[in-house]
PDB file of C-alpha atoms in Angstrom:
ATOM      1  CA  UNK A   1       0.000   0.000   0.000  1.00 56.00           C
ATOM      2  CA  UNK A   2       1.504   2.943  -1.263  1.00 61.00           C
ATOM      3  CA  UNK A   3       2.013   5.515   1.978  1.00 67.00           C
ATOM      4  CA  UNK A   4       1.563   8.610  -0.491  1.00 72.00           C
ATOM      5  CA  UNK A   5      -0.220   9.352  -3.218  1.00 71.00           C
ATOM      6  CA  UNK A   6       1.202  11.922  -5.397  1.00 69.00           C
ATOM      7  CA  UNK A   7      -0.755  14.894  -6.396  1.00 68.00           C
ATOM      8  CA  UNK A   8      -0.508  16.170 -10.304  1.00 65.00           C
ATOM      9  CA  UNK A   9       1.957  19.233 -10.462  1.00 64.00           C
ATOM     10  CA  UNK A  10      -0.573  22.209 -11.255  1.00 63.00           C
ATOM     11  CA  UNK A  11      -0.424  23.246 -14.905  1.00 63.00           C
ATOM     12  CA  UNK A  12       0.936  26.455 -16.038  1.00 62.00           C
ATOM     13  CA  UNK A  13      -2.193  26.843 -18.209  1.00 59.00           C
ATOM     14  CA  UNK A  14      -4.820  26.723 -15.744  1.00 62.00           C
ATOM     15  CA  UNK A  15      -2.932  30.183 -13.259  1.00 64.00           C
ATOM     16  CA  UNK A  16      -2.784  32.220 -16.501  1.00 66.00           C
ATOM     17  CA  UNK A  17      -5.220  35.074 -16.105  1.00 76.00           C
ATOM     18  CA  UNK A  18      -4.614  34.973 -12.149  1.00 82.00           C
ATOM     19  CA  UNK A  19      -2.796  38.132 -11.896  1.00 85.00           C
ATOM     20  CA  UNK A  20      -4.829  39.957 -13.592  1.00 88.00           C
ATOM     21  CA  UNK A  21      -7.763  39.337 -11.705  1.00 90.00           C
ATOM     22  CA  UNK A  22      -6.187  39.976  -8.576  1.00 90.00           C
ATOM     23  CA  UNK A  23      -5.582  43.185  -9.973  1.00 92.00           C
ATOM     24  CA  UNK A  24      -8.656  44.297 -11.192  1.00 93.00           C
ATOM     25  CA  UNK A  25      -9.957  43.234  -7.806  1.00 94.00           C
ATOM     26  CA  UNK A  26      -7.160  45.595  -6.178  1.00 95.00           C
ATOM     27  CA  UNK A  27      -7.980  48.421  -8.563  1.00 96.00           C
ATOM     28  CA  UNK A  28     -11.928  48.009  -7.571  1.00 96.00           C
ATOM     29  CA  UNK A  29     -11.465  48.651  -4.518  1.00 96.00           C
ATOM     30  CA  UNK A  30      -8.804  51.102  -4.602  1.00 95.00           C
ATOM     31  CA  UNK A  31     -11.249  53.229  -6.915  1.00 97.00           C
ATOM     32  CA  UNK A  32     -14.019  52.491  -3.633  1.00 95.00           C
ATOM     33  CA  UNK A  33     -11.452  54.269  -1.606  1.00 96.00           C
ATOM     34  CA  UNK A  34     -10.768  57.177  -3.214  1.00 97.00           C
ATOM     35  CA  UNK A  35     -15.030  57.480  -3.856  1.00 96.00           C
ATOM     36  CA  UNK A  36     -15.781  57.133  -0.182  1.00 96.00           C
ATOM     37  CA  UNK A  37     -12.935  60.232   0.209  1.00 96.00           C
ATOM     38  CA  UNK A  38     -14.763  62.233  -2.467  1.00 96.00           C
ATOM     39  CA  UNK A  39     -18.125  62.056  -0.537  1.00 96.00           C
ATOM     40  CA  UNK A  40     -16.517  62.808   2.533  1.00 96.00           C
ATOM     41  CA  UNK A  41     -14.887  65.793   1.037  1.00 96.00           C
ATOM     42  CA  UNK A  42     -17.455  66.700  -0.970  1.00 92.00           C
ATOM     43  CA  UNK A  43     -19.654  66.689   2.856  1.00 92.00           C
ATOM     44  CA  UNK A  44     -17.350  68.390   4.720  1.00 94.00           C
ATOM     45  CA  UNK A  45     -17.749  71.544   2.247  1.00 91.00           C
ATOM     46  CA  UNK A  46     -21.410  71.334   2.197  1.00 89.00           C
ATOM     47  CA  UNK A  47     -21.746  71.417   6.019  1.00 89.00           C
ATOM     48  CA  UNK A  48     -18.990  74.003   6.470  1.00 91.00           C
ATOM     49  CA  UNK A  49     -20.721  76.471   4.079  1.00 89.00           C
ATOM     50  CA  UNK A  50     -24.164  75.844   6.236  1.00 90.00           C
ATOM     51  CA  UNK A  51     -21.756  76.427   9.316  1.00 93.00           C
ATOM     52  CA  UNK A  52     -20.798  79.826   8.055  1.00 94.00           C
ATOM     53  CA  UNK A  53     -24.287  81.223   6.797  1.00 94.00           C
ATOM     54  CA  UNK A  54     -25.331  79.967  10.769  1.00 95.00           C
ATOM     55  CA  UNK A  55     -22.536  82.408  11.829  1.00 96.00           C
ATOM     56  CA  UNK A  56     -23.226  85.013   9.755  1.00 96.00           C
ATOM     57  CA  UNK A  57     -26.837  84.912  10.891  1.00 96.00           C
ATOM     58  CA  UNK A  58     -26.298  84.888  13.951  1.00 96.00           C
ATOM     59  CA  UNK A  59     -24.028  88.081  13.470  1.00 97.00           C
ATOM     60  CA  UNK A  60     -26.907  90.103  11.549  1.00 97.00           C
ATOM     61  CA  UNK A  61     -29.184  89.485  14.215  1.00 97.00           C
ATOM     62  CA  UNK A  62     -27.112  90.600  17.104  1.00 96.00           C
ATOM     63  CA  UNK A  63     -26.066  93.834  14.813  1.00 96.00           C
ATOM     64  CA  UNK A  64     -29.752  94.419  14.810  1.00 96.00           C
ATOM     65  CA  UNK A  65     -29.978  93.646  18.651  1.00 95.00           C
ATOM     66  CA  UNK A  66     -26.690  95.697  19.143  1.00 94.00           C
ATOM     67  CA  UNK A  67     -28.320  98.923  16.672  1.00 93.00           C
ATOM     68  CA  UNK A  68     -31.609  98.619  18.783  1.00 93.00           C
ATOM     69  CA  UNK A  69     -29.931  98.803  22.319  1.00 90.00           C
ATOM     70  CA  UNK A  70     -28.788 102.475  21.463  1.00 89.00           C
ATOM     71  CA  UNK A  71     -31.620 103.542  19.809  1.00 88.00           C
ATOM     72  CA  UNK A  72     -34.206 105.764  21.319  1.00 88.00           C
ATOM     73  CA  UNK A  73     -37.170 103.806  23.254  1.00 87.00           C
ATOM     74  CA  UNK A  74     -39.179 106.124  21.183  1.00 89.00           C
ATOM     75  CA  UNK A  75     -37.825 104.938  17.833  1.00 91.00           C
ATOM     76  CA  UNK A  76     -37.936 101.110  18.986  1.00 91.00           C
ATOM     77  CA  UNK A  77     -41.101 100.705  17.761  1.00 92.00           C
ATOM     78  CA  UNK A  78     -40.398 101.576  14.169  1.00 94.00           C
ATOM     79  CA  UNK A  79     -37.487  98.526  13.874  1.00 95.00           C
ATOM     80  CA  UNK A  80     -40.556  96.370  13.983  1.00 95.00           C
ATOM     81  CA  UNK A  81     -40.256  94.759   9.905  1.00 96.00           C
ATOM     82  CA  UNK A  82     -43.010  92.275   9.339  1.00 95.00           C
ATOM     83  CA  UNK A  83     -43.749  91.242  12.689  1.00 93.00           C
ATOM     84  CA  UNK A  84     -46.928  89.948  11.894  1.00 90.00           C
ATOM     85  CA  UNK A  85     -47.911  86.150  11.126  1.00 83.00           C
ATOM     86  CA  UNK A  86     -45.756  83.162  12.796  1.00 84.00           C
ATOM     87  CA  UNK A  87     -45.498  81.705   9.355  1.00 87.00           C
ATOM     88  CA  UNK A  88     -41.653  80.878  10.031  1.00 84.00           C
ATOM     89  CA  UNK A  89     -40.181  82.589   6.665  1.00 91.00           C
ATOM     90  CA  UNK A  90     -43.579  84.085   5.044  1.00 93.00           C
ATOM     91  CA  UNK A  91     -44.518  86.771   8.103  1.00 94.00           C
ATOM     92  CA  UNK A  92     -46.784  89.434   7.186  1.00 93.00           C
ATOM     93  CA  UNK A  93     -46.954  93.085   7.868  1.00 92.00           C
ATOM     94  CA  UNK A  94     -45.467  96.045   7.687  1.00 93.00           C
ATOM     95  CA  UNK A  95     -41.949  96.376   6.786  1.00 94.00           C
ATOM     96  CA  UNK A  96     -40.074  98.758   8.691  1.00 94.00           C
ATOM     97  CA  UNK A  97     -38.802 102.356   6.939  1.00 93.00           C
ATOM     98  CA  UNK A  98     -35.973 102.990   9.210  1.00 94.00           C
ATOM     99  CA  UNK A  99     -32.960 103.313   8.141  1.00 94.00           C
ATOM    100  CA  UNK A 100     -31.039 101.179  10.398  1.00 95.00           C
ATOM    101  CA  UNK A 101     -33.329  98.391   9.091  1.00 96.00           C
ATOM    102  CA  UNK A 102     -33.834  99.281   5.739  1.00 96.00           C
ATOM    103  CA  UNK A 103     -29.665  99.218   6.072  1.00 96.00           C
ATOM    104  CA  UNK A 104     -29.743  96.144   7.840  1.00 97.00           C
ATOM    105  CA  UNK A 105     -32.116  94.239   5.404  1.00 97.00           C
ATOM    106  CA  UNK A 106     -29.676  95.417   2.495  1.00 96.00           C
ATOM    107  CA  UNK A 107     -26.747  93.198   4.684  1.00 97.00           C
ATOM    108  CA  UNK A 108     -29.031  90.674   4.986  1.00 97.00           C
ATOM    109  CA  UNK A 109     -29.722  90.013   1.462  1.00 96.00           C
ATOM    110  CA  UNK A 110     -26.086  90.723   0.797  1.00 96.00           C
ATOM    111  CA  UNK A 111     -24.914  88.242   2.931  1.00 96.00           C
ATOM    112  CA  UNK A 112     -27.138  85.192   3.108  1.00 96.00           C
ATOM    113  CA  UNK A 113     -27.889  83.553   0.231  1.00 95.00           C
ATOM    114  CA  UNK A 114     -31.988  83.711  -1.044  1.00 93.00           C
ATOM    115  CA  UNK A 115     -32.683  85.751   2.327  1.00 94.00           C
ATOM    116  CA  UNK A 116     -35.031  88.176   0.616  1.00 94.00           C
ATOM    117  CA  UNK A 117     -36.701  91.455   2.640  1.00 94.00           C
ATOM    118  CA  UNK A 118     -39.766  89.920   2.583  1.00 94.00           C
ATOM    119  CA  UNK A 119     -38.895  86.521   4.475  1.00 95.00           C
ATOM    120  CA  UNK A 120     -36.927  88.550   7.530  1.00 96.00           C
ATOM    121  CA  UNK A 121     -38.751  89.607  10.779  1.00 96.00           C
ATOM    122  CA  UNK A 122     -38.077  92.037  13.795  1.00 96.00           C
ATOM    123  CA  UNK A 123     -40.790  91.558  16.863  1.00 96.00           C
ATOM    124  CA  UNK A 124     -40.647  94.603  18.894  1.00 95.00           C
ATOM    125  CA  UNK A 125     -42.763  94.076  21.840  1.00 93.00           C
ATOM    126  CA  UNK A 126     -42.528  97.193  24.037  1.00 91.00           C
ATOM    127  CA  UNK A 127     -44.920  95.847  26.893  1.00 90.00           C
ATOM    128  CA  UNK A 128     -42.337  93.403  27.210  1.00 91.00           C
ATOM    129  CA  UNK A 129     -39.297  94.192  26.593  1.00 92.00           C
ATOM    130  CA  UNK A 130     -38.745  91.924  24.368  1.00 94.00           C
ATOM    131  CA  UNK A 131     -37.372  91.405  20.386  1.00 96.00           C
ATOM    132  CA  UNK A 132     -37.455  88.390  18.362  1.00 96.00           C
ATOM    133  CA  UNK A 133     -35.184  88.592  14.986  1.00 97.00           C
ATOM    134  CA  UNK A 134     -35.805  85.641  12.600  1.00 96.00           C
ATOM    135  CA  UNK A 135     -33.696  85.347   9.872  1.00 97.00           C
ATOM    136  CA  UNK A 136     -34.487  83.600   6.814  1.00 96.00           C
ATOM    137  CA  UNK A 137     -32.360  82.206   4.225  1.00 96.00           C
ATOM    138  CA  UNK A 138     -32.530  79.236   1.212  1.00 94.00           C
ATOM    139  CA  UNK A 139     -28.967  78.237   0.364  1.00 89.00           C
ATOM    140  CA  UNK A 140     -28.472  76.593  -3.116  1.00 82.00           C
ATOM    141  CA  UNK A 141     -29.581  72.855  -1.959  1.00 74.00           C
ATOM    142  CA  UNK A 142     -33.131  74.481  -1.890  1.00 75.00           C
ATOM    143  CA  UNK A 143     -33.864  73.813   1.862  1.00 87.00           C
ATOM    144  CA  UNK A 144     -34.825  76.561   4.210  1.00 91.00           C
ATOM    145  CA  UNK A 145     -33.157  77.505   6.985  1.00 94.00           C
ATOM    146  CA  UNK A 146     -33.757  79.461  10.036  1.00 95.00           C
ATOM    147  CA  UNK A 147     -32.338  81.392  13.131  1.00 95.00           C
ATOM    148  CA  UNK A 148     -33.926  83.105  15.695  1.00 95.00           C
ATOM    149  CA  UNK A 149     -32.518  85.515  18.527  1.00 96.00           C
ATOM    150  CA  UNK A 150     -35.009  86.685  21.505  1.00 95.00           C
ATOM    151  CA  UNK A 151     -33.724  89.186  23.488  1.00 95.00           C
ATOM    152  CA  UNK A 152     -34.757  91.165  26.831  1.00 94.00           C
ATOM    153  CA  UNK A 153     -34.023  94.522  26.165  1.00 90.00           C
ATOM    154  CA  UNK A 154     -33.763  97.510  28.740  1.00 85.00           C
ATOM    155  CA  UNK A 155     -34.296 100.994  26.833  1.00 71.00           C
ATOM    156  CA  UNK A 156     -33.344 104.129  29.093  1.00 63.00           C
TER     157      UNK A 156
END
């Protein structure tokens, strides 16, 4: 009884064609790679633009808070731009004719990208002391985006 059989030597023929499938396979999922670091890239841009209109935002509204704390409690009333509705970014109303608004609006539309005039509002409420700014803005993905500041105010 033979103690070993002996196995065919493999034929040259049959591992042609190896190689390059192995490489083909290692180009796949090289080219998976470098995809996956495209959308990550391609993410991180996207959500640092959104980060900056959120900081610009929230700039314009506290220049608006910060114009309004000097101003006249006689003249507060008259920053009031839209303030009615609660249709967040469609408020109805009034818009407001002074000219730190009117100024203010122009930065607005300026700055932030589709934040027209006619979306932005300024609450004044004098009873309370308090003013809401809402800012309004549609960045090129076509979704809406929003920021509000409420503020206690203390006019002299």
């Amino acid at each position: 009884m033979p103690a070993h059989v002996a196995l065919p030597a493999p034929n040259r023929a049959s591992q042609g064609g190896m190689m390059l499938i192995e490489a083909l396979i290692a180009v796949l999922i090289f080219s998976f790679g470098i995809l996956g670091l495209i959308a990550l890239q391609a993410n991180a841009i996207k959500l640092s633009t959104d980060a900056r209109y959120r900081t610009d935002a929230a700039l314009l509204a506290n220049q608006l808070i910060a114009r309004l704390s000097v101003a006249a409690a006689t003249d507060a009333a008259s920053y009031a731009h839209r303030a009615s509705g609660d249709t967040p970014c469609a408020p109805s109303g009034t818009e407001s004719t002074a000219a730190p608004v009117t100024a203010w609006l122009s930065e607005v539309e300026n700055t932030l990208p589709g934040a027209a005039k006619t979306k932005q509002q300024v609450k004044v409420d004098m009873a309370n002391n308090v003013v809401v700014v809402t800012l309004c803005w549609e960045p090129n993905n076509g979704s809406q985006h929003r920021h509000t500041v409420t503020t206690q105010m203390q006019w002299q």
